[in-house]
Amino acid sequence: MLSVTRITATRTLASLSSRAFVASGVHRNFSLAKDLTRKEKVEEDRYIRQIEHEAYLKRKAEKEARAEAAKPKLSAAEIAAKEANDIAVAEVFVILSKTGDKISDDAVNNLADWKLGKI
């Protein structure tokens, strides 16, 4: 009989204490603290991503600067030859787009060289 009373009293007390806990507003304070913790975490993650992105942009700019410095300087004749080749390749692509034909990149370069009299 005492064990039944003890079990009933424990269950009733647990039920009442959980209701009193929720009614007291303490649960909301825990929830608010949890929400603030999440917000802080999101802000920290956003800040870290921003710093990483800025570092990436800096590394990319440095890499591009090194590539530009390592790039060989072309003479006036080489620049003129490259421009003529680019124009010839563009003409080949215009003709191919009108006819709807498809050929390989090597074939396009060969046609451009032929047009320029290199072949």
JSON list of C-alpha atoms in Angstrom, two decimals, residues 1-72:
[
{"chain": "A", "resi": 1, "resn": "MET", "atom": "CA", "xyz": [0.00, 0.00, 0.00]},
{"chain": "A", "resi": 2, "resn": "LEU", "atom": "CA", "xyz": [2.82, 2.38, 0.83]},
{"chain": "A", "resi": 3, "resn": "SER", "atom": "CA", "xyz": [4.51, 1.69, -2.50]},
{"chain": "A", "resi": 4, "resn": "VAL", "atom": "CA", "xyz": [1.32, 2.59, -4.40]},
{"chain": "A", "resi": 5, "resn": "THR", "atom": "CA", "xyz": [1.05, 5.82, -2.42]},
{"chain": "A", "resi": 6, "resn": "ARG", "atom": "CA", "xyz": [4.70, 6.59, -2.99]},
{"chain": "A", "resi": 7, "resn": "ILE", "atom": "CA", "xyz": [4.41, 6.01, -6.79]},
{"chain": "A", "resi": 8, "resn": "THR", "atom": "CA", "xyz": [1.23, 8.09, -7.00]},
{"chain": "A", "resi": 9, "resn": "ALA", "atom": "CA", "xyz": [2.75, 10.91, -4.97]},
{"chain": "A", "resi": 10, "resn": "THR", "atom": "CA", "xyz": [5.93, 10.91, -7.08]},
{"chain": "A", "resi": 11, "resn": "ARG", "atom": "CA", "xyz": [3.97, 11.06, -10.34]},
{"chain": "A", "resi": 12, "resn": "THR", "atom": "CA", "xyz": [1.72, 13.83, -9.04]},
{"chain": "A", "resi": 13, "resn": "LEU", "atom": "CA", "xyz": [4.66, 15.82, -7.75]},
{"chain": "A", "resi": 14, "resn": "ALA", "atom": "CA", "xyz": [6.55, 15.42, -11.04]},
{"chain": "A", "resi": 15, "resn": "SER", "atom": "CA", "xyz": [3.51, 16.52, -13.02]},
{"chain": "A", "resi": 16, "resn": "LEU", "atom": "CA", "xyz": [2.91, 19.55, -10.81]},
{"chain": "A", "resi": 17, "resn": "SER", "atom": "CA", "xyz": [6.57, 20.56, -10.77]},
{"chain": "A", "resi": 18, "resn": "SER", "atom": "CA", "xyz": [6.81, 20.47, -14.56]},
{"chain": "A", "resi": 19, "resn": "ARG", "atom": "CA", "xyz": [3.67, 22.62, -14.85]},
{"chain": "A", "resi": 20, "resn": "ALA", "atom": "CA", "xyz": [5.02, 25.04, -12.26]},
{"chain": "A", "resi": 21, "resn": "PHE", "atom": "CA", "xyz": [8.34, 25.17, -14.15]},
{"chain": "A", "resi": 22, "resn": "VAL", "atom": "CA", "xyz": [6.60, 26.09, -17.41]},
{"chain": "A", "resi": 23, "resn": "ALA", "atom": "CA", "xyz": [4.24, 28.54, -15.73]},
{"chain": "A", "resi": 24, "resn": "SER", "atom": "CA", "xyz": [7.07, 30.32, -13.94]},
{"chain": "A", "resi": 25, "resn": "GLY", "atom": "CA", "xyz": [8.60, 31.47, -17.23]},
{"chain": "A", "resi": 26, "resn": "VAL", "atom": "CA", "xyz": [11.96, 29.86, -16.49]},
{"chain": "A", "resi": 27, "resn": "HIS", "atom": "CA", "xyz": [11.51, 27.70, -19.55]},
{"chain": "A", "resi": 28, "resn": "ARG", "atom": "CA", "xyz": [11.29, 30.83, -21.70]},
{"chain": "A", "resi": 29, "resn": "ASN", "atom": "CA", "xyz": [14.54, 32.10, -20.23]},
{"chain": "A", "resi": 30, "resn": "PHE", "atom": "CA", "xyz": [16.26, 28.89, -21.20]},
{"chain": "A", "resi": 31, "resn": "SER", "atom": "CA", "xyz": [14.78, 29.20, -24.66]},
{"chain": "A", "resi": 32, "resn": "LEU", "atom": "CA", "xyz": [15.94, 32.82, -24.94]},
{"chain": "A", "resi": 33, "resn": "ALA", "atom": "CA", "xyz": [19.44, 31.85, -23.90]},
{"chain": "A", "resi": 34, "resn": "LYS", "atom": "CA", "xyz": [19.40, 29.05, -26.45]},
{"chain": "A", "resi": 35, "resn": "ASP", "atom": "CA", "xyz": [18.22, 31.46, -29.17]},
{"chain": "A", "resi": 36, "resn": "LEU", "atom": "CA", "xyz": [20.94, 33.96, -28.27]},
{"chain": "A", "resi": 37, "resn": "THR", "atom": "CA", "xyz": [23.55, 31.22, -28.38]},
{"chain": "A", "resi": 38, "resn": "ARG", "atom": "CA", "xyz": [22.37, 30.21, -31.86]},
{"chain": "A", "resi": 39, "resn": "LYS", "atom": "CA", "xyz": [22.43, 33.82, -33.03]},
{"chain": "A", "resi": 40, "resn": "GLU", "atom": "CA", "xyz": [25.97, 34.27, -31.72]},
{"chain": "A", "resi": 41, "resn": "LYS", "atom": "CA", "xyz": [27.04, 31.10, -33.51]},
{"chain": "A", "resi": 42, "resn": "VAL", "atom": "CA", "xyz": [25.52, 32.31, -36.79]},
{"chain": "A", "resi": 43, "resn": "GLU", "atom": "CA", "xyz": [27.22, 35.71, -36.44]},
{"chain": "A", "resi": 44, "resn": "GLU", "atom": "CA", "xyz": [30.57, 34.05, -35.67]},
{"chain": "A", "resi": 45, "resn": "ASP", "atom": "CA", "xyz": [30.23, 31.76, -38.69]},
{"chain": "A", "resi": 46, "resn": "ARG", "atom": "CA", "xyz": [29.31, 34.71, -40.92]},
{"chain": "A", "resi": 47, "resn": "TYR", "atom": "CA", "xyz": [32.34, 36.67, -39.66]},
{"chain": "A", "resi": 48, "resn": "ILE", "atom": "CA", "xyz": [34.67, 33.72, -40.23]},
{"chain": "A", "resi": 49, "resn": "ARG", "atom": "CA", "xyz": [33.31, 33.24, -43.77]},
{"chain": "A", "resi": 50, "resn": "GLN", "atom": "CA", "xyz": [33.84, 36.96, -44.47]},
{"chain": "A", "resi": 51, "resn": "ILE", "atom": "CA", "xyz": [37.44, 36.82, -43.25]},
{"chain": "A", "resi": 52, "resn": "GLU", "atom": "CA", "xyz": [38.11, 33.67, -45.30]},
{"chain": "A", "resi": 53, "resn": "HIS", "atom": "CA", "xyz": [36.57, 35.29, -48.39]},
{"chain": "A", "resi": 54, "resn": "GLU", "atom": "CA", "xyz": [38.73, 38.40, -47.98]},
{"chain": "A", "resi": 55, "resn": "ALA", "atom": "CA", "xyz": [41.83, 36.21, -47.61]},
{"chain": "A", "resi": 56, "resn": "TYR", "atom": "CA", "xyz": [40.80, 34.27, -50.75]},
{"chain": "A", "resi": 57, "resn": "LEU", "atom": "CA", "xyz": [40.40, 37.51, -52.74]},
{"chain": "A", "resi": 58, "resn": "LYS", "atom": "CA", "xyz": [43.82, 38.68, -51.54]},
{"chain": "A", "resi": 59, "resn": "ARG", "atom": "CA", "xyz": [45.45, 35.36, -52.54]},
{"chain": "A", "resi": 60, "resn": "LYS", "atom": "CA", "xyz": [43.69, 35.47, -55.92]},
{"chain": "A", "resi": 61, "resn": "ALA", "atom": "CA", "xyz": [44.90, 39.03, -56.60]},
{"chain": "A", "resi": 62, "resn": "GLU", "atom": "CA", "xyz": [48.46, 38.06, -55.65]},
{"chain": "A", "resi": 63, "resn": "LYS", "atom": "CA", "xyz": [48.30, 35.00, -57.91]},
{"chain": "A", "resi": 64, "resn": "GLU", "atom": "CA", "xyz": [47.02, 37.09, -60.82]},
{"chain": "A", "resi": 65, "resn": "ALA", "atom": "CA", "xyz": [49.78, 39.66, -60.24]},
{"chain": "A", "resi": 66, "resn": "ARG", "atom": "CA", "xyz": [52.44, 36.92, -60.27]},
{"chain": "A", "resi": 67, "resn": "ALA", "atom": "CA", "xyz": [50.96, 35.43, -63.44]},
{"chain": "A", "resi": 68, "resn": "GLU", "atom": "CA", "xyz": [50.93, 38.83, -65.13]},
{"chain": "A", "resi": 69, "resn": "ALA", "atom": "CA", "xyz": [54.56, 39.46, -64.11]},
{"chain": "A", "resi": 70, "resn": "ALA", "atom": "CA", "xyz": [55.64, 36.04, -65.38]},
{"chain": "A", "resi": 71, "resn": "LYS", "atom": "CA", "xyz": [53.83, 36.49, -68.68]},
{"chain": "A", "resi": 72, "resn": "PRO", "atom": "CA", "xyz": [56.31, 37.11, -71.47]}
]
